[in-house]
PDB file of C-alpha atoms in Angstrom:
ATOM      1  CA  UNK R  23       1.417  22.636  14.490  1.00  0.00           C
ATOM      2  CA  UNK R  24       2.519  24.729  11.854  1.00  0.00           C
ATOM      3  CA  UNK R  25       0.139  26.399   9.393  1.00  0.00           C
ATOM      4  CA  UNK R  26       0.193  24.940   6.128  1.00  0.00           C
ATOM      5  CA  UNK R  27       0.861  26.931   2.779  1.00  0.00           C
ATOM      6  CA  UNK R  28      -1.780  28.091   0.843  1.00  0.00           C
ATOM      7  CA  UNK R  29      -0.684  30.020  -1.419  1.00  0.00           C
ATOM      8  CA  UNK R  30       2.450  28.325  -2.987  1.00  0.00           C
ATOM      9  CA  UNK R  31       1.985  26.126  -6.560  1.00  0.00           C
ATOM     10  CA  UNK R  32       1.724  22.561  -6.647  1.00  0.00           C
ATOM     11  CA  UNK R  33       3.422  21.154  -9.428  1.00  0.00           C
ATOM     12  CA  UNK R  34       0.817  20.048 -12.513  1.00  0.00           C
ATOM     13  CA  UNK R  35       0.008  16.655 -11.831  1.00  0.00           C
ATOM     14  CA  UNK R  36      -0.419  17.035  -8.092  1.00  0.00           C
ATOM     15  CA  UNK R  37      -2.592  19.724  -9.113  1.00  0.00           C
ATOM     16  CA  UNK R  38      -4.772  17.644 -11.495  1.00  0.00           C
ATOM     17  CA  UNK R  39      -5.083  15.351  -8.265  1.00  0.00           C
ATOM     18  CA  UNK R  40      -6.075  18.072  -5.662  1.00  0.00           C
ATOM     19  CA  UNK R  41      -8.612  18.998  -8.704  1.00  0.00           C
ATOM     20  CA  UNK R  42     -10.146  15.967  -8.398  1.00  0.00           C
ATOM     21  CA  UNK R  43     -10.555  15.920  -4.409  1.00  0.00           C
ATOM     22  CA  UNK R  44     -13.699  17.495  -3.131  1.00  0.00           C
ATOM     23  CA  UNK R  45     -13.716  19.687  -0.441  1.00  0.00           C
ATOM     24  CA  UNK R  46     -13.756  18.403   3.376  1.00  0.00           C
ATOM     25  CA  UNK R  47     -12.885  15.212   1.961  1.00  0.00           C
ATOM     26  CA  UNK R  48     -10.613  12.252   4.448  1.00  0.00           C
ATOM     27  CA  UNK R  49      -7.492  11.727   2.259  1.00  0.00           C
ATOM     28  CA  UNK R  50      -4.808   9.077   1.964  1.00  0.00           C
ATOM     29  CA  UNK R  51      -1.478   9.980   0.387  1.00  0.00           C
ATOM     30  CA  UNK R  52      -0.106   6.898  -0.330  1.00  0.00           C
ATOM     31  CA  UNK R  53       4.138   7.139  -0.783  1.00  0.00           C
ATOM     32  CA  UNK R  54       3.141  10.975   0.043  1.00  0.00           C
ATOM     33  CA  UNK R  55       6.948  12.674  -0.157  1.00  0.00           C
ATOM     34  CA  UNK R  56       7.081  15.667   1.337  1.00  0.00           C
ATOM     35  CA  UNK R  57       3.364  15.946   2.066  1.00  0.00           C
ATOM     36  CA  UNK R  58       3.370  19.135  -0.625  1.00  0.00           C
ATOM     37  CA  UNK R  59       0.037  17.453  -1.777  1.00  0.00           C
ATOM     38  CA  UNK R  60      -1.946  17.056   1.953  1.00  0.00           C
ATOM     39  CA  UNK R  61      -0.616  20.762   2.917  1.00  0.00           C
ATOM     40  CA  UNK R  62      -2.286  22.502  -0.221  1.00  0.00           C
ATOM     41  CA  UNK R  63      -5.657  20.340  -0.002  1.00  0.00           C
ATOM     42  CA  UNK R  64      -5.634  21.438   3.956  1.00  0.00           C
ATOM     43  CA  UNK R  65      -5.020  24.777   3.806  1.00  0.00           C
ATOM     44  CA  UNK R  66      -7.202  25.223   0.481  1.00  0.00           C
ATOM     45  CA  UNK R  67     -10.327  22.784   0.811  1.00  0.00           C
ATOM     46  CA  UNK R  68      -9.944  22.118   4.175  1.00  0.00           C
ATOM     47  CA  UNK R  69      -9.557  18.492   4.043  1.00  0.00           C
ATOM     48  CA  UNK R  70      -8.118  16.156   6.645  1.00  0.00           C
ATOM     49  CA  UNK R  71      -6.465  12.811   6.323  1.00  0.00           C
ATOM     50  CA  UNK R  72      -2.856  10.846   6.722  1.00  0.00           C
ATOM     51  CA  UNK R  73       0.200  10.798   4.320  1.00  0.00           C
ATOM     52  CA  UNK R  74       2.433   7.334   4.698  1.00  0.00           C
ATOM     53  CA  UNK R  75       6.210   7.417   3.513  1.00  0.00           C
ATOM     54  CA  UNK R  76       8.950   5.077   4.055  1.00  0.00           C
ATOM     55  CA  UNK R  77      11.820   7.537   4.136  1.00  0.00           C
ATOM     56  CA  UNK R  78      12.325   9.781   7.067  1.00  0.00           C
ATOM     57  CA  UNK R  79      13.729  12.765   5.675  1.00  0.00           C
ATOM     58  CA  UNK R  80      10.202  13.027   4.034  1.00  0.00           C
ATOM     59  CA  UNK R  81       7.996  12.193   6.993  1.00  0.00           C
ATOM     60  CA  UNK R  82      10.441  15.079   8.916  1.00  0.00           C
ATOM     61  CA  UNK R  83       9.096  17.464   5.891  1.00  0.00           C
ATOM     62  CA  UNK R  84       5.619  16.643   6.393  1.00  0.00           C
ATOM     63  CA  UNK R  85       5.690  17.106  10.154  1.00  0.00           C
ATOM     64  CA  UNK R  86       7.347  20.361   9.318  1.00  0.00           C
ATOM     65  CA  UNK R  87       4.515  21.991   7.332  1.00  0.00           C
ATOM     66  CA  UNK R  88       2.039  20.624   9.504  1.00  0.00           C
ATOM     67  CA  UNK R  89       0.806  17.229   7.960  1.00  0.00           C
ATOM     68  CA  UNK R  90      -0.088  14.331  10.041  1.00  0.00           C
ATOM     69  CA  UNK R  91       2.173  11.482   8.661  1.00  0.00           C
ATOM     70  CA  UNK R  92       2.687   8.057   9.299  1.00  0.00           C
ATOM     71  CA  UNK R  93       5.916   6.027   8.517  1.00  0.00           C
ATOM     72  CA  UNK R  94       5.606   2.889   6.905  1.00  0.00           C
ATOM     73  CA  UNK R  95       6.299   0.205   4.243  1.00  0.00           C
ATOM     74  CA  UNK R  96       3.307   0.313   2.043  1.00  0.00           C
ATOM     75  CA  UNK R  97       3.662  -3.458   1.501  1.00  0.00           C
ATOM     76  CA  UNK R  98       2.763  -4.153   4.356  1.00  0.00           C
ATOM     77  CA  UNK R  99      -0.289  -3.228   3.657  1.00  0.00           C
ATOM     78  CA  UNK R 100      -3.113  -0.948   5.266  1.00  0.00           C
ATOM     79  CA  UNK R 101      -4.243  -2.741   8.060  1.00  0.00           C
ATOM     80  CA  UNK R 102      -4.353   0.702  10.564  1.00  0.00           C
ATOM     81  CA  UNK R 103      -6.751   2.106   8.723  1.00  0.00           C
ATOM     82  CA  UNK R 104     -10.235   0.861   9.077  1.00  0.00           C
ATOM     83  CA  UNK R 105     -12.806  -0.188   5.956  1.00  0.00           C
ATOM     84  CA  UNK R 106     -14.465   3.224   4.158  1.00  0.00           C
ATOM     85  CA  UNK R 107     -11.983   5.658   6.621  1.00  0.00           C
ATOM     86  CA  UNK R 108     -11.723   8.029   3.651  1.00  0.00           C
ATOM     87  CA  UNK R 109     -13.223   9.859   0.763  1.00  0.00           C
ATOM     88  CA  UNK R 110      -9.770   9.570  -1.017  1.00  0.00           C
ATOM     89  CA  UNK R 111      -6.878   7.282  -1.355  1.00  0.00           C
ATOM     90  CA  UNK R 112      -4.109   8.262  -3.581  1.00  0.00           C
ATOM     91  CA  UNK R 113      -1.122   6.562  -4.786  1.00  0.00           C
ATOM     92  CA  UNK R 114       1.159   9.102  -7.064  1.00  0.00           C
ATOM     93  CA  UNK R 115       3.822   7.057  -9.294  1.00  0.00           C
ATOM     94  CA  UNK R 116       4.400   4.392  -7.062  1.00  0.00           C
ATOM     95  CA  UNK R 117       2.327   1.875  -8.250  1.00  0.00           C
ATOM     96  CA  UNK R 118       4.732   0.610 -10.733  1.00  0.00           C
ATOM     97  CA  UNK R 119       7.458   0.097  -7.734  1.00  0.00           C
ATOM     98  CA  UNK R 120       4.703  -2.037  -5.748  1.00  0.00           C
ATOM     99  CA  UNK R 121       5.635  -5.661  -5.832  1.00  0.00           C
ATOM    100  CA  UNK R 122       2.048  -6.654  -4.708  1.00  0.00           C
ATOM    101  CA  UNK R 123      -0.028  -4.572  -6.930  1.00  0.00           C
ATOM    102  CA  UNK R 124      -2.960  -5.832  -7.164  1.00  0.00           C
ATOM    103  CA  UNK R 125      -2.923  -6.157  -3.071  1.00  0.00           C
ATOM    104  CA  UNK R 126      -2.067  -2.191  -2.719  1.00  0.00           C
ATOM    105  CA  UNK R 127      -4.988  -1.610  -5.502  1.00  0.00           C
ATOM    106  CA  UNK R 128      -7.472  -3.180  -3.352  1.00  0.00           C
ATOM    107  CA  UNK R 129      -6.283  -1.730  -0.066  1.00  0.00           C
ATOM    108  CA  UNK R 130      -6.746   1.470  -1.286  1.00  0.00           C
ATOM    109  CA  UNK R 131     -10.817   0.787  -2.640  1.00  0.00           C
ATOM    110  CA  UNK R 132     -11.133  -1.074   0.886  1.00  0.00           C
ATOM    111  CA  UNK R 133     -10.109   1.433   3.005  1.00  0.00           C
ATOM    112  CA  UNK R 134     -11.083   4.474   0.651  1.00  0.00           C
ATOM    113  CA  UNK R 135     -14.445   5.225  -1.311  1.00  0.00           C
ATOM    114  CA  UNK R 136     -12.391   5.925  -4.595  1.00  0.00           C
ATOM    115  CA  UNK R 137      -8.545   6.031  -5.287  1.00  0.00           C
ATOM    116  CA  UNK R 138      -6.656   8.066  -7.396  1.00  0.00           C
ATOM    117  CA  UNK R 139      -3.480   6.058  -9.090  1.00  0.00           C
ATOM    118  CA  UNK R 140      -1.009   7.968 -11.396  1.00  0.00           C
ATOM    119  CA  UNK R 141       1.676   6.085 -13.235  1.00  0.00           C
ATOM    120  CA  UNK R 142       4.633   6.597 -15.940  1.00  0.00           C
ATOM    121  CA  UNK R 143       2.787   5.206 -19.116  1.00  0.00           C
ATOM    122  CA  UNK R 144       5.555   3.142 -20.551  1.00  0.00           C
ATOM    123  CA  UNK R 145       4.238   2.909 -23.854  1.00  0.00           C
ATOM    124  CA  UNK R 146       5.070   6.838 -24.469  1.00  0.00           C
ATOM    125  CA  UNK R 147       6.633   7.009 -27.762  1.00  0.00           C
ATOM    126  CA  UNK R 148       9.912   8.157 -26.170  1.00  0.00           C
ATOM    127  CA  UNK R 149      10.281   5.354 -24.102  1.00  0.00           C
ATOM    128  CA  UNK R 150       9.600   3.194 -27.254  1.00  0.00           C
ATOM    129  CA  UNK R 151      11.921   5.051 -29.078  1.00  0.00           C
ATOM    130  CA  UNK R 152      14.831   4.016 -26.651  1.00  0.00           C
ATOM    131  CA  UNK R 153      13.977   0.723 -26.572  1.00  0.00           C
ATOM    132  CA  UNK R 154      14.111   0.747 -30.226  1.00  0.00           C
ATOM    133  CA  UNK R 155      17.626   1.838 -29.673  1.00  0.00           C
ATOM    134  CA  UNK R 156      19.001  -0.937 -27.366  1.00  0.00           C
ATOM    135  CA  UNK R 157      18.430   0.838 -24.212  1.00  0.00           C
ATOM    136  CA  UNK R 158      15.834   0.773 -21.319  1.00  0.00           C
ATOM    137  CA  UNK R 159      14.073   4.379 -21.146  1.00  0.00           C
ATOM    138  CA  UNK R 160      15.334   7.257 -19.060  1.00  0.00           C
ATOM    139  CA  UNK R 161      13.533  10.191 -18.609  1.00  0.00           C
ATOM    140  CA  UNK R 162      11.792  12.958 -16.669  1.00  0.00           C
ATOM    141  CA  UNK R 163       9.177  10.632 -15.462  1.00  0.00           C
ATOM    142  CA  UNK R 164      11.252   7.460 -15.607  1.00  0.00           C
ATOM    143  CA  UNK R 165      14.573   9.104 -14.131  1.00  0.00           C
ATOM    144  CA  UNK R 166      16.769   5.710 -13.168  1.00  0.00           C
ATOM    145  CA  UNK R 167      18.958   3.715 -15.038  1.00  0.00           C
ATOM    146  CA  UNK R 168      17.535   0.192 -15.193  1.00  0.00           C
ATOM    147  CA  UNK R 169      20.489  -1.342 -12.783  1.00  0.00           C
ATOM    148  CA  UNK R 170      18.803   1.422  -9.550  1.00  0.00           C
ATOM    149  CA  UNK R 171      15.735   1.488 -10.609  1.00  0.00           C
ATOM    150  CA  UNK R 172      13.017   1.037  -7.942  1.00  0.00           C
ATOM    151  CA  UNK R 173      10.895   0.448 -10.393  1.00  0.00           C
ATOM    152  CA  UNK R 174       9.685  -3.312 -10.735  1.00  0.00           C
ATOM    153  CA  UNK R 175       6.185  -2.785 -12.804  1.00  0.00           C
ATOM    154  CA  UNK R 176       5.905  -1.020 -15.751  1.00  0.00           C
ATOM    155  CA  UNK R 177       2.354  -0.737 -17.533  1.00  0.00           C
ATOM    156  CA  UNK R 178       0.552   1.092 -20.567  1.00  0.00           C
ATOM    157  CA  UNK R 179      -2.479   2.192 -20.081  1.00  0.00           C
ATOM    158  CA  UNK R 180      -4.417  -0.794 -21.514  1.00  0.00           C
ATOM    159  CA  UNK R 181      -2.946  -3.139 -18.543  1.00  0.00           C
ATOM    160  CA  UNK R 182      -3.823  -0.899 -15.641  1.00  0.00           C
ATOM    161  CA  UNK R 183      -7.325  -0.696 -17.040  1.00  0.00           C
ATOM    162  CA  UNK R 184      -7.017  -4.925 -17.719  1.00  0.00           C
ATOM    163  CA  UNK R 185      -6.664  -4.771 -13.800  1.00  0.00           C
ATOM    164  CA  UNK R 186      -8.980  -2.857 -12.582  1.00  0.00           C
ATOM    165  CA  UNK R 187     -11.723  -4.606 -15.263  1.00  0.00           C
ATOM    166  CA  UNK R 188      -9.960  -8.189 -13.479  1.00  0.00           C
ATOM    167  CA  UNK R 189     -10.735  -6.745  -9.516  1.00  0.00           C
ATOM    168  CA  UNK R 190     -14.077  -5.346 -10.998  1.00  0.00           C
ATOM    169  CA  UNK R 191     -13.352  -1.704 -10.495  1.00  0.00           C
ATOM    170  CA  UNK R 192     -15.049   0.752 -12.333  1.00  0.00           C
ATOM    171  CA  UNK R 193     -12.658   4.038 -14.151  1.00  0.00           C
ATOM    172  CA  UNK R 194     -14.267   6.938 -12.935  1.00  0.00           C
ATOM    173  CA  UNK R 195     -11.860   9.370 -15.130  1.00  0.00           C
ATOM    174  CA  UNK R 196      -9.016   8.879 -16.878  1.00  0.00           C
ATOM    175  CA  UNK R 197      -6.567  11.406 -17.997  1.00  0.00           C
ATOM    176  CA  UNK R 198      -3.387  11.384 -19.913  1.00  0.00           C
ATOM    177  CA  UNK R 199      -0.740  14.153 -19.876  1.00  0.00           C
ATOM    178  CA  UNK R 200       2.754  15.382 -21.147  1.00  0.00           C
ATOM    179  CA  UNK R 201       4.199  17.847 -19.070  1.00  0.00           C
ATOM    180  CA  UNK R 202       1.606  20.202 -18.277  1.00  0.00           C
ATOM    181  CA  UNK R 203      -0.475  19.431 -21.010  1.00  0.00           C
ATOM    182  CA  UNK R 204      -3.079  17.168 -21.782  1.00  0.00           C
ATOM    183  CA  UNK R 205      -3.236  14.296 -24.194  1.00  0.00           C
ATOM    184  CA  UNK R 206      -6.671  13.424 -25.812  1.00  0.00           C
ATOM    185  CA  UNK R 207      -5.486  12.342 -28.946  1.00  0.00           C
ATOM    186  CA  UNK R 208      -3.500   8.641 -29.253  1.00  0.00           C
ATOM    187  CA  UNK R 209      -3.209   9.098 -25.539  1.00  0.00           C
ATOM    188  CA  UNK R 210      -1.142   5.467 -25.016  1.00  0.00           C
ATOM    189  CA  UNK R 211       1.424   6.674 -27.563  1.00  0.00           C
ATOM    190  CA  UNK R 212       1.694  10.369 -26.838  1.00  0.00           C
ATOM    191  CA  UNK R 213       0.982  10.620 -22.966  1.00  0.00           C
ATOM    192  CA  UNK R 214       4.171  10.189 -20.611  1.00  0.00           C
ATOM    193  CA  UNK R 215       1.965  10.250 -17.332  1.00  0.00           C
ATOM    194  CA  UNK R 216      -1.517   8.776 -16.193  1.00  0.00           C
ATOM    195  CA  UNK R 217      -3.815   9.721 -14.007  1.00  0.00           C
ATOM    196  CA  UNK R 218      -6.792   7.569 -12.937  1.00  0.00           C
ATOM    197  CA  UNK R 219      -9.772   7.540 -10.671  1.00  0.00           C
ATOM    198  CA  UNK R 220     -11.307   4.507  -9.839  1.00  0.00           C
ATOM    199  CA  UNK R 221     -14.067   2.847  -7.517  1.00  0.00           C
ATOM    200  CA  UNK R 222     -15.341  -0.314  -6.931  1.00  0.00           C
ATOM    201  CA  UNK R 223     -18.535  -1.142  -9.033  1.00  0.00           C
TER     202      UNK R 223
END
């Protein structure tokens, strides 16, 4: 197995993840790409876990840099894992592709003491903006036309906190950026991407 990378960048919101991940911790990456996530939290707080992807060029690229991978349809569901398996179960912008949401949201709190969900926030004042105009949004974190897009779910942040408050989940931490920066101020309006932690109460 190859040693993973410690020292190269991860990209600003998979940093504000590995942020939130303790060190040690069991972690499920969810839809994990090329596992850049799982190799920085290994190689810099020593964590161990599983990433799952459909695609095969990116379970090749996990395998690769030394991340143990699975290959799989996250629809399916998570019945290989077993009940409390991990500290950590995050699902990075795919939640809004899911077509059983609410299913994948309560996989992840089964099968994980607290998940980590990140989304596009579709109420971003760009993505208003060309609606406004007569056209779906496109952008950096909403990058398909609406005839490919995989995208089947689209939520502000008021619905994905509706949710959890439905499947009695508790928001640990929420936060809201743009880019590389943070938005505190009219988050829902300002903030193109969001980033939750959540647990069961």
């Amino acid at each position: 197995m190859n040693t993973p990378q410690t020292t190269a960048p991860l990209r600003a919101d998979l940093q504000l993840i590995a942020d939130w991940i303790a060190p040690d911790s069991r972690v499920l990456d969810l839809g994990c790409g090329d596992g850049a996530l799982l190799s920085w939290l290994q190689g810099n707080k020593n964590t161990t876990g599983y990433g799952v992807d459909l695609d095969v060029g990116n379970v090749v690229k996990c395998v690769t840099s030394g991340v143990n991978v699975l290959q799989g349809d996250l629809e399916t569901g998570l019945a290989e894992f077993d009940s409390g398996a991990f500290d950590h179960v995050v699902l990075s912008q795919t939640i809004q592709a899911m077509r059983e949401t609410e299913q994948i949201l309560n996989e992840m709190l089964r099968v994980g003491r607290e998940a980590i969900v990140t989304f596009p926030n579709f109420g971003y004042w760009e993505n208003r903006w060309q609606i406004l105009q007569g056209h779906m949004p496109v952008s950096d974190t909403i990058p398909y036309q609406w005839y490919d897009t995989p995208n089947i779910h689209w939520c502000m942040l008021g619905d994905f906190e509706a949710l959890c408050a439905k499947n009695r989940l508790r928001v640990l931490e929420r936060v809201v950026m743009n880019g590389v920066k943070r938005v505190t101020f009219m988050p829902n309006l300002r903030g193109s991407l969001a980033f939750y932690r959540v647990a069961r109460q």
